[in-house]
Amino acid sequence: MNFQPCELCAYYRLCRYLGIFCIDYSPTKKKFRLRRSVLCYVVHFALQAYLVGGMSVMVIYWRRCFKSELTTTGNHFDRLVMVIALGILVVQNAWLIWLQAPHLRIVRQIEFYRRNQLANFRLLLPKRLLWVIIATNVLYMANFIKTCIFEWLTDASRLFVITSLGFPLRYLVTSFTMGTYFCMVHIVRLVLDWNQSQINAIIDKSADLKMTSPNCLRLRVCLEMHDRLMLLCNDEISLVYGFIAWLSWMFASLDVTGVIYLTMVIQTNKSIILKLITNVVWLSPTFMTCAASFMSNRVTIQANKTAKILTKVPRTGTGLDRMIEKFLLKNLRQQPILTAYGFFALDKSTLFKLFTAIFTYMVILVQFKEMENSTKSINKF
C-alpha cells in the first residue's frame, strides 16, 4: 500500500523541526520510526540552552525593568510567571525527548486505527486546528512585541529583551504539542464511535435474541478493541501527554491570574473593546488547554456509550451474557480515561479547579498589595 500523508503528519513534522521529538515516516519501511537526526537534537539543545540562560538572566537581574505602575507585588509576580514559563518549557521539552519510544507507539497505534477504521472518514479538525494554532501564535507574538517590547521594555537592555522572548516561545512549542494531543484524542473518539456502530449492527442482526457464533466472535473483537483503546488512553497517552497537560494547567492558573491582576492595576487610555481583545490574545494558551480538556471529556462520554449499548442487550442464557457482564463489571471499576499524569481527570471538572486556583492566587496577590500599601503609609510617618 502506498503511503498517503495522514492529517497529523504536519504536526509531527513541525514538532520535529521545533526539536520536540524525532518521529517521522519512513517510505521504505512504510511505518513511523524515530528519526534521530542531528538537526532535531541541535535545535532541542539550543532551545534548552536559551531557556536556561533566559531564566538565569531573569533571576540574576531580578529587580531590573520593574514598572512603578505594577507596584512591587505586581512586578515580582510578573517576573515569577515569566521564569516559571521558561522553566516549564525546559521540563516539557526534556520530557518529550525522554519518552520518544512510548510516543512512537502512540503514533503507530493512532495511525493504524486511522487507516483501518477511519479510511472512509475525512478528518477536517486537524487541518483547521493547525491554521488556528498558526493564527493565534502570530497574534500572540505580535501582541507580545507591541505590548512588552515596544511599551514595557523600551528602557531595558537588549539582553533582557531577548530573554523575554522565551514567553511567546513557550506558547509556540506548547500549542503544537497540545494540538497533536488534541488530534490524537479526536481520532480515538471517532474510532470509539465507529466501534459502537459495529456493536449496534451486530446486535440488530440478532433477530431471535440469540447470537450466532460468528456474531459473538465479532462482538468479542469489538469489545477487545474498546479495551485496547482505553489502555492506549490510560497508559500511553496519559503517560506522555498527561504530565504536559498538568504543567499547562498549572501555568494557566498563573497566567490568567497575572492577566486579571494587570488589568485591575494598570490604568490606560485604551478602549474597553481593545482591552478585551488584548486580554483574549493573552489568554490564548489557556483557551488551548481548556479545549484539550473538553475534547478529553468527549472521549470519556463516548467511551461510556459502549456500556449503555450493552445494558440494553436482552439476556439470552448463553455465553454472551457472561461476556457482556464481564465487560460491564470492568467498566464500572474503570478509572478516569484521560488524566493529567494521575493528578486529576482531564474533563470539564478541571475548569472548576482552574477557577479555584485563580481565585486563590488573586486573594494572595491582593493581600500582598494591601500589605505593601500599609507599609508605605507607615513609612511616610
PDB file of C-alpha atoms in Angstrom, residues 196-209 211 215 309 313:
ATOM      1  CA  GLN A 196     -20.030   1.295  18.727  1.00  0.00           C
ATOM      2  CA  SER A 197     -21.727   1.408  15.334  1.00  0.00           C
ATOM      3  CA  GLN A 198     -20.345  -2.099  14.702  1.00  0.00           C
ATOM      4  CA  ILE A 199     -21.701  -3.304  18.050  1.00  0.00           C
ATOM      5  CA  ASN A 200     -25.126  -1.867  17.218  1.00  0.00           C
ATOM      6  CA  ALA A 201     -25.053  -3.592  13.826  1.00  0.00           C
ATOM      7  CA  ILE A 202     -24.187  -6.942  15.424  1.00  0.00           C
ATOM      8  CA  ILE A 203     -26.981  -6.634  17.969  1.00  0.00           C
ATOM      9  CA  ASP A 204     -29.534  -5.640  15.326  1.00  0.00           C
ATOM     10  CA  LYS A 205     -28.730  -8.784  13.329  1.00  0.00           C
ATOM     11  CA  SER A 206     -29.882 -10.985  16.205  1.00  0.00           C
ATOM     12  CA  ALA A 207     -33.496 -11.435  15.247  1.00  0.00           C
ATOM     13  CA  ASP A 208     -34.140 -14.351  17.597  1.00  0.00           C
ATOM     14  CA  LEU A 209     -32.356 -12.695  20.543  1.00  0.00           C
ATOM     15  CA  MET A 211     -26.464 -14.519  18.629  1.00  0.00           C
ATOM     16  CA  ASN A 215     -21.720 -12.594  15.646  1.00  0.00           C
ATOM     17  CA  ILE A 309     -25.448  -0.022  24.458  1.00  0.00           C
ATOM     18  CA  VAL A 313     -28.998  -6.212  25.107  1.00  0.00           C
TER      19      VAL A 313
END
